[in-house]
Amino acid sequence: MPERSESDSRKLLKRLRDSLAEPGQGQERLDRITHLIADSMKTEVCSIYLFRDPETLELCATEGLRAESVHQTRLRLGEGLVGRVARFGLPVNSANAPQEPGFRFMPETGEEIYSSFLGVPIQRLGEKLGVLVVQSKAARQFLDDEVYALEVVAMVLAEMTELGAFVGEGDALRALHKQSVMLRGAVGQEGTAEGFVWLHEPRVVVTNPVADDPLTEIERIRSAVGELRVSVDDLLAAQSLDKEQKQVLEAYRMFAHSRGWLRRMEEDIQRGLSAEAAVEKEQSAARARLSQVPDAYLRDRLHDLDDLSNRLLRILTGQGSDTGAEMPQNAVLVARNIGPAELLDYGRKLRGVVLEEGSVGSHAAIVARALAIPLVINASGITTQALNGDAILVDGDQGIAHLRPEETVSAAFRDKMAMQAQAQQRYAGLRDKPALTLCGQTIALQMNAGLMADLPSLEGSGAEGVGLFRTELQFLVRNKMPKRQELADIYARVMQAANGRRVAFRTLDIGSDKVLPYMKPQDEPNPAMGWRAIRVGLDKPGVLRMQAQALIRAANGGPLSIMFPFICEYAEFKSARAHVLQQVERETALGHPVPSTLEIGAMLETPSLAYAPQAFFDEADFISIGGNDLKQFFFAADRENERVRRRYDTLNTSFLGFIENIVDRCAQSGTSLSFCGEDAGRPIEAICLAAMGLRVLSMRPASIGPVKTLLRRVDLRQLRSVIDAARAEGKESVRPAVIEWLANQTDEARQG
Ligand code: PEP
Ligand code: MG
C-alpha cells in the first residue's frame, strides 16, 4: 500500500463531506462512506460499528464483509478487537489480527481471511459513539500516517453523528441527543423536579468539521490561540491571587503556550479538518487519556487542558456563555461540577441540579440542600448527553435523572410529584399544631439552616426554632475570609428573621470535605478524621474568637446559643467555651451589651463524647447529636462513600442502644438534648428516636410535615415496647418490627 500524504487525507475528507451533503437516509450514507473509505485507504474492508446501548456495538455498515451481517453482528464492549477499541478509546493496529489476544472470530462476517486490522474509536469529547475499522488481506502493520488519517475521518464521522447525519430506522442509527436516557447517579438532595436542561457550560456545536483551505484555518487557530494566551496572561496578572490560584493558572498558561498542542492542531488542519474540529480532536484525545490516568494530579492537568479547549472553541465559534440564550423556565442545571458561589448565584431560579461529579458533602451539595433544590450527583455522562433545552426529570429521592424522557415515564413522574404536592398541602394544615403523640408527649421540631434564604421556612414549616445553623456557608462562598462586621450583620439578620425563636449557631465546621478556598488545603490521608471543625478552631483560635465576637454583637443584648462541632473530649469543650466566655468579657469591656442569656453547647458526633466525664455533661448547657457524623464513626462507615454509607441501619439495635445511653447521661445531669442529623427528618427514624427518649429533633424544613404527621399518630410507649422486644429477641435492626407495628396500626385505624 502506498504511503499516504496529507493531501490524500484531505481529499478523502472532501469526498466524505461531499458524500454526506448528498441526499439520502442514514443507512445509505453509511454505506457510501464505508465504500469511499475502503476505496481511498485501499483496503478490502471498511466497517462502521455504532453503539446500540452503552454496552453493545452493532455493525451498521460495511464494505467487504458480508452484507447480511449488517445490523445482525453485535459485540459487547470489550469483546474482540472492535470491543477493545471501544472500551479504551484507543486505536488497535495489527498485522496479524487473528493472533491478537481477545480476537473474536465472527463467521457470519467472513472475517477470517483478513489479516491486517486497524480500528479507531468514533468518539466526540469522551462520548463513545462507535468504532471505524479497515481490514486487508495482506499482513501489514498500518503506518502511523494511515492511523492518523483514519482517526481524522472518525472524528468527522463523530461530528456528523452528533449532527444527526445518520438518523435512520435501526436503533443504533437514531440520532444522538434524541434518545431518552436514564442516568443513575447518587442522591445529593432529595426531592423531585421536572424541567429543561440548562448547561452551566454550554457545548459548542461544530457544524463545519471539514475545511478546504488549510491556510485560512491555520490562521484562525493561531489567532484564537493568541487570544486565549492573552486572556490567560491577563488572568494571571490580574487581582491578588493566592499561591494556589496562581499555581492553577500557571498550569493553564503552560498549556496555552504549549507548542505541541498548537502543532498537533495545525497538523489536524493540514489533514483537512476545520480549526474547530482540530480543537475537538485533541480534546477528545485528552479525554480518552483522562479516563486512563490513575494519578489525581495528572488528571487535574488534563482537566485544565479540557477547560482551555472549551475556551478556545468559544473564541473560534463565538458560542458559549454569552450566546444570548435565555435560561428556560423550570431550569435544571447540568454541570460537571459547580462551586458553591456559582450555585448560589443561580439560587432559587433552578428547579433541580444534576452533576457529573460532586459528592454528598461537597459545597455544591450543601448549597443545594440549603436551597432545598433536588440534586443528583455522579450522573456519569450527563454533560455529554444533555443539550440545552432538553426535557429532564430529576429524581433526587432515587439519585436518577431521566433525560428526554418517554411520555410514559414523564406521566408516572408527574403522578409522583402530584402526590408529593398533596402531601405537602396536608402538612401545611398541621403547621400550627404541636407534634403531640397519642401518649401525650410533645416533641419539639426545629429546623436546620445555613443561609439567610432558609429563614422564611421557619414560618412555612412551623419549626419551633433553628436547632442547627451551619455557619460554614458564609465562609465557603467567599473567596476571602469574611470580616467580623459582615458576619455580625448576617447573624443579626438571622436572629431578626427568627423573630424570638431560638437559633443554635454552630461555629465553623471546616476541614474534612469542606475546604475554604482561601485556606491552604491540608493533604490529609483521611480528612473526615483529620484536622477539622473544633480542632482547627482550637489550634487557630483567631476565627473562633472572631465568630464569637460577631455572634455577641449580633445578639445585641438578646439571647444567644452557640455550639461547637465535633467535640471529642471534655477538654476541647472547656477550651472552646473559655474562648467564648473571654470574648463576652472583651466585648463587654468594649461597650457591647452582654447577651441576656448565653447557652454554650456541644455537638456529640463521636462515640468518645458519650463517655466523657460527668463534669462535661454538667457544664454543657445543651448537647446536640450530629447523627450524620456519629453514625459514620459508630459504624466506621464513611458517610460519603456510596458503597458503605447505607450499609448500616440507623435503627440497628446497637446504635439505638447507644442513643439510649446518651439520653440517660443527659437526663442524669439535666442537660437538654437534641438530634440534628439527617435521620431526624426521616419519619420512621424520627419516631424511634423519640421512643428512645429524644424530645427535640432538628431537620430540613421540608421534613417537618411528614415527621409531625407520623408522630401525631403514634404512642411512643407502645413503640418503645416494640423496639425493646426486638432488642430482646436479638434482632439486628428494629426496622421490620416497627414497620409491621405501623402497618397493623393503620389497619386497626381503618377498621375502627
Ligand atoms: C451531623 O454530623 O449530623 C451534622 C448535623 O453536621 P454536618 O452534617 O454538618 O456534619
Ligand atoms: Mg457533623
Coordinates of N, CA and C in Angstrom, one line a residue, residues 159-235:
E159 N -18.6 13.9 14.4 CA -19.3 15.2 14.3 C -20.6 15.1 13.6
M160 N -20.5 14.3 12.5 CA -21.7 14.1 11.7 C -22.8 13.3 12.4
T161 N -22.4 12.4 13.2 CA -23.3 11.6 14.0 C -24.0 12.5 15.0
E162 N -23.2 13.4 15.6 CA -23.8 14.4 16.5 C -24.8 15.3 15.8
L163 N -24.5 15.6 14.6 CA -25.5 16.5 13.8 C -26.6 15.7 13.3
G164 N -26.7 14.4 13.5 CA -27.9 13.6 13.1 C -27.8 13.1 11.7
A165 N -26.6 13.1 11.1 CA -26.5 12.7 9.7 C -26.9 11.3 9.4
F166 N -26.8 10.4 10.4 CA -27.1 9.0 10.1 C -28.4 8.5 10.7
V167 N -29.3 9.5 11.0 CA -30.6 9.0 11.6 C -31.3 8.1 10.6
G168 N -31.7 7.0 11.1 CA -32.4 6.0 10.2 C -33.3 5.2 11.0
E169 N -33.6 4.0 10.5 CA -34.6 3.2 11.1 C -34.1 2.5 12.3
G170 N -32.9 1.9 12.2 CA -32.4 1.0 13.2 C -32.1 1.8 14.5
D171 N -32.2 1.0 15.6 CA -31.9 1.7 16.9 C -30.6 2.3 17.0
A172 N -29.6 1.7 16.4 CA -28.2 2.2 16.5 C -28.1 3.4 15.6
L173 N -29.0 3.7 14.8 CA -28.9 4.8 13.9 C -29.7 6.0 14.3
R174 N -30.3 5.9 15.5 CA -31.1 7.0 16.0 C -30.1 8.2 16.3
A175 N -30.6 9.3 16.1 CA -29.7 10.5 16.3 C -29.3 10.6 17.7
L176 N -28.1 11.0 17.9 CA -27.6 11.2 19.2 C -28.4 12.4 19.8
H177 N -28.4 12.4 21.1 CA -29.1 13.5 21.8 C -30.6 13.6 21.4
K178 N -31.1 12.5 21.0 CA -32.5 12.5 20.7 C -33.2 11.4 21.6
Q179 N -32.3 10.4 21.9 CA -32.8 9.2 22.6 C -33.1 9.6 24.1
S180 N -34.0 8.9 24.7 CA -34.2 9.0 26.1 C -33.1 8.3 26.8
V181 N -32.6 8.9 27.9 CA -31.6 8.2 28.6 C -31.9 8.3 30.1
M182 N -31.7 7.2 30.8 CA -31.8 7.3 32.3 C -30.4 7.2 32.9
L183 N -30.0 8.2 33.6 CA -28.7 8.3 34.2 C -28.8 8.0 35.7
R184 N -28.2 7.0 36.1 CA -28.2 6.6 37.6 C -27.0 7.2 38.3
G185 N -27.3 8.1 39.2 CA -26.2 8.7 40.0 C -26.4 8.4 41.4
A186 N -26.2 9.4 42.3 CA -26.4 9.2 43.7 C -27.2 10.4 44.2
V187 N -27.8 10.2 45.4 CA -28.7 11.2 46.0 C -27.8 12.3 46.6
G188 N -28.0 13.5 46.1 CA -27.3 14.7 46.7 C -28.2 15.4 47.6
Q189 N -29.5 15.6 47.1 CA -30.5 16.2 47.9 C -31.8 15.7 47.4
E190 N -32.7 15.2 48.4 CA -33.9 14.6 48.0 C -34.9 15.6 47.4
G191 N -35.9 15.1 46.7 CA -36.9 16.0 46.1 C -37.0 15.6 44.6
T192 N -38.1 16.1 43.9 CA -38.2 15.8 42.5 C -38.5 17.1 41.8
A193 N -38.1 17.0 40.5 CA -38.3 18.2 39.7 C -38.4 17.8 38.2
E194 N -39.3 18.6 37.5 CA -39.4 18.4 36.1 C -39.0 19.7 35.4
G195 N -38.2 19.7 34.4 CA -37.8 21.0 33.8 C -37.0 20.8 32.5
F196 N -36.2 21.8 32.2 CA -35.4 21.8 31.0 C -34.0 22.0 31.3
V197 N -33.1 21.3 30.5 CA -31.7 21.4 30.8 C -31.1 22.8 30.6
W198 N -30.4 23.3 31.5 CA -29.6 24.5 31.4 C -28.1 24.1 31.6
L199 N -27.3 24.1 30.6 CA -25.9 23.7 30.8 C -25.1 24.8 31.4
H200 N -24.4 24.5 32.5 CA -23.6 25.5 33.1 C -22.5 26.0 32.1
E201 N -22.0 25.0 31.4 CA -21.0 25.3 30.3 C -21.5 24.8 29.0
P202 N -22.2 25.6 28.2 CA -22.9 25.0 27.0 C -21.9 24.4 26.1
R203 N -22.3 23.3 25.5 CA -21.5 22.6 24.5 C -21.4 23.5 23.2
V204 N -20.3 23.5 22.6 CA -20.1 24.2 21.4 C -20.4 23.2 20.3
V205 N -21.3 23.6 19.3 CA -21.6 22.7 18.2 C -20.8 23.1 17.0
V206 N -20.0 22.1 16.5 CA -19.2 22.3 15.4 C -20.0 21.8 14.1
T207 N -20.3 22.8 13.3 CA -21.1 22.4 12.1 C -20.2 22.2 10.9
N208 N -18.9 22.5 10.9 CA -18.1 22.5 9.7 C -16.8 21.7 10.0
P209 N -16.9 20.4 10.2 CA -15.7 19.7 10.6 C -14.6 19.6 9.5
V210 N -15.1 19.7 8.2 CA -14.1 19.6 7.1 C -13.9 21.0 6.5
A211 N -12.6 21.4 6.3 CA -12.3 22.7 5.7 C -11.4 22.5 4.4
D212 N -11.7 23.3 3.4 CA -10.9 23.2 2.2 C -9.6 24.0 2.2
D213 N -9.6 25.0 3.0 CA -8.5 25.9 2.9 C -7.7 25.9 4.2
P214 N -6.6 25.0 4.2 CA -5.9 24.9 5.5 C -5.2 26.2 5.9
L215 N -4.8 27.0 5.0 CA -4.1 28.2 5.4 C -5.0 29.1 6.2
T216 N -6.3 29.3 5.7 CA -7.2 30.1 6.5 C -7.4 29.5 7.8
E217 N -7.6 28.2 7.9 CA -7.9 27.6 9.2 C -6.7 27.7 10.1
I218 N -5.5 27.6 9.6 CA -4.4 27.7 10.4 C -4.3 29.1 11.0
E219 N -4.6 30.1 10.1 CA -4.6 31.5 10.6 C -5.6 31.7 11.7
R220 N -6.8 31.0 11.5 CA -7.9 31.2 12.5 C -7.4 30.6 13.9
I221 N -6.8 29.4 13.8 CA -6.4 28.7 15.0 C -5.3 29.5 15.7
R222 N -4.4 30.0 14.9 CA -3.3 30.8 15.5 C -3.8 32.1 16.2
S223 N -4.8 32.7 15.5 CA -5.3 33.9 16.1 C -6.1 33.6 17.4
A224 N -6.9 32.5 17.3 CA -7.7 32.2 18.5 C -6.8 31.8 19.7
V225 N -5.7 31.0 19.4 CA -4.8 30.6 20.5 C -4.1 31.9 21.0
G226 N -3.8 32.8 20.1 CA -3.2 34.1 20.6 C -4.1 34.8 21.6
E227 N -5.4 34.8 21.2 CA -6.4 35.5 22.1 C -6.5 34.8 23.4
L228 N -6.5 33.4 23.3 CA -6.6 32.6 24.5 C -5.4 32.9 25.5
R229 N -4.2 33.0 24.9 CA -3.0 33.2 25.7 C -3.1 34.6 26.4
V230 N -3.5 35.6 25.6 CA -3.6 36.9 26.2 C -4.6 36.8 27.4
S231 N -5.7 36.1 27.2 CA -6.7 36.1 28.3 C -6.2 35.4 29.5
V232 N -5.4 34.3 29.3 CA -4.9 33.6 30.5 C -3.8 34.5 31.1
D233 N -3.0 35.1 30.3 CA -2.0 36.0 30.9 C -2.6 37.1 31.7
D234 N -3.7 37.7 31.2 CA -4.4 38.7 31.9 C -4.9 38.2 33.2
L235 N -5.5 37.0 33.2 CA -6.0 36.5 34.5 C -4.9 36.4 35.5

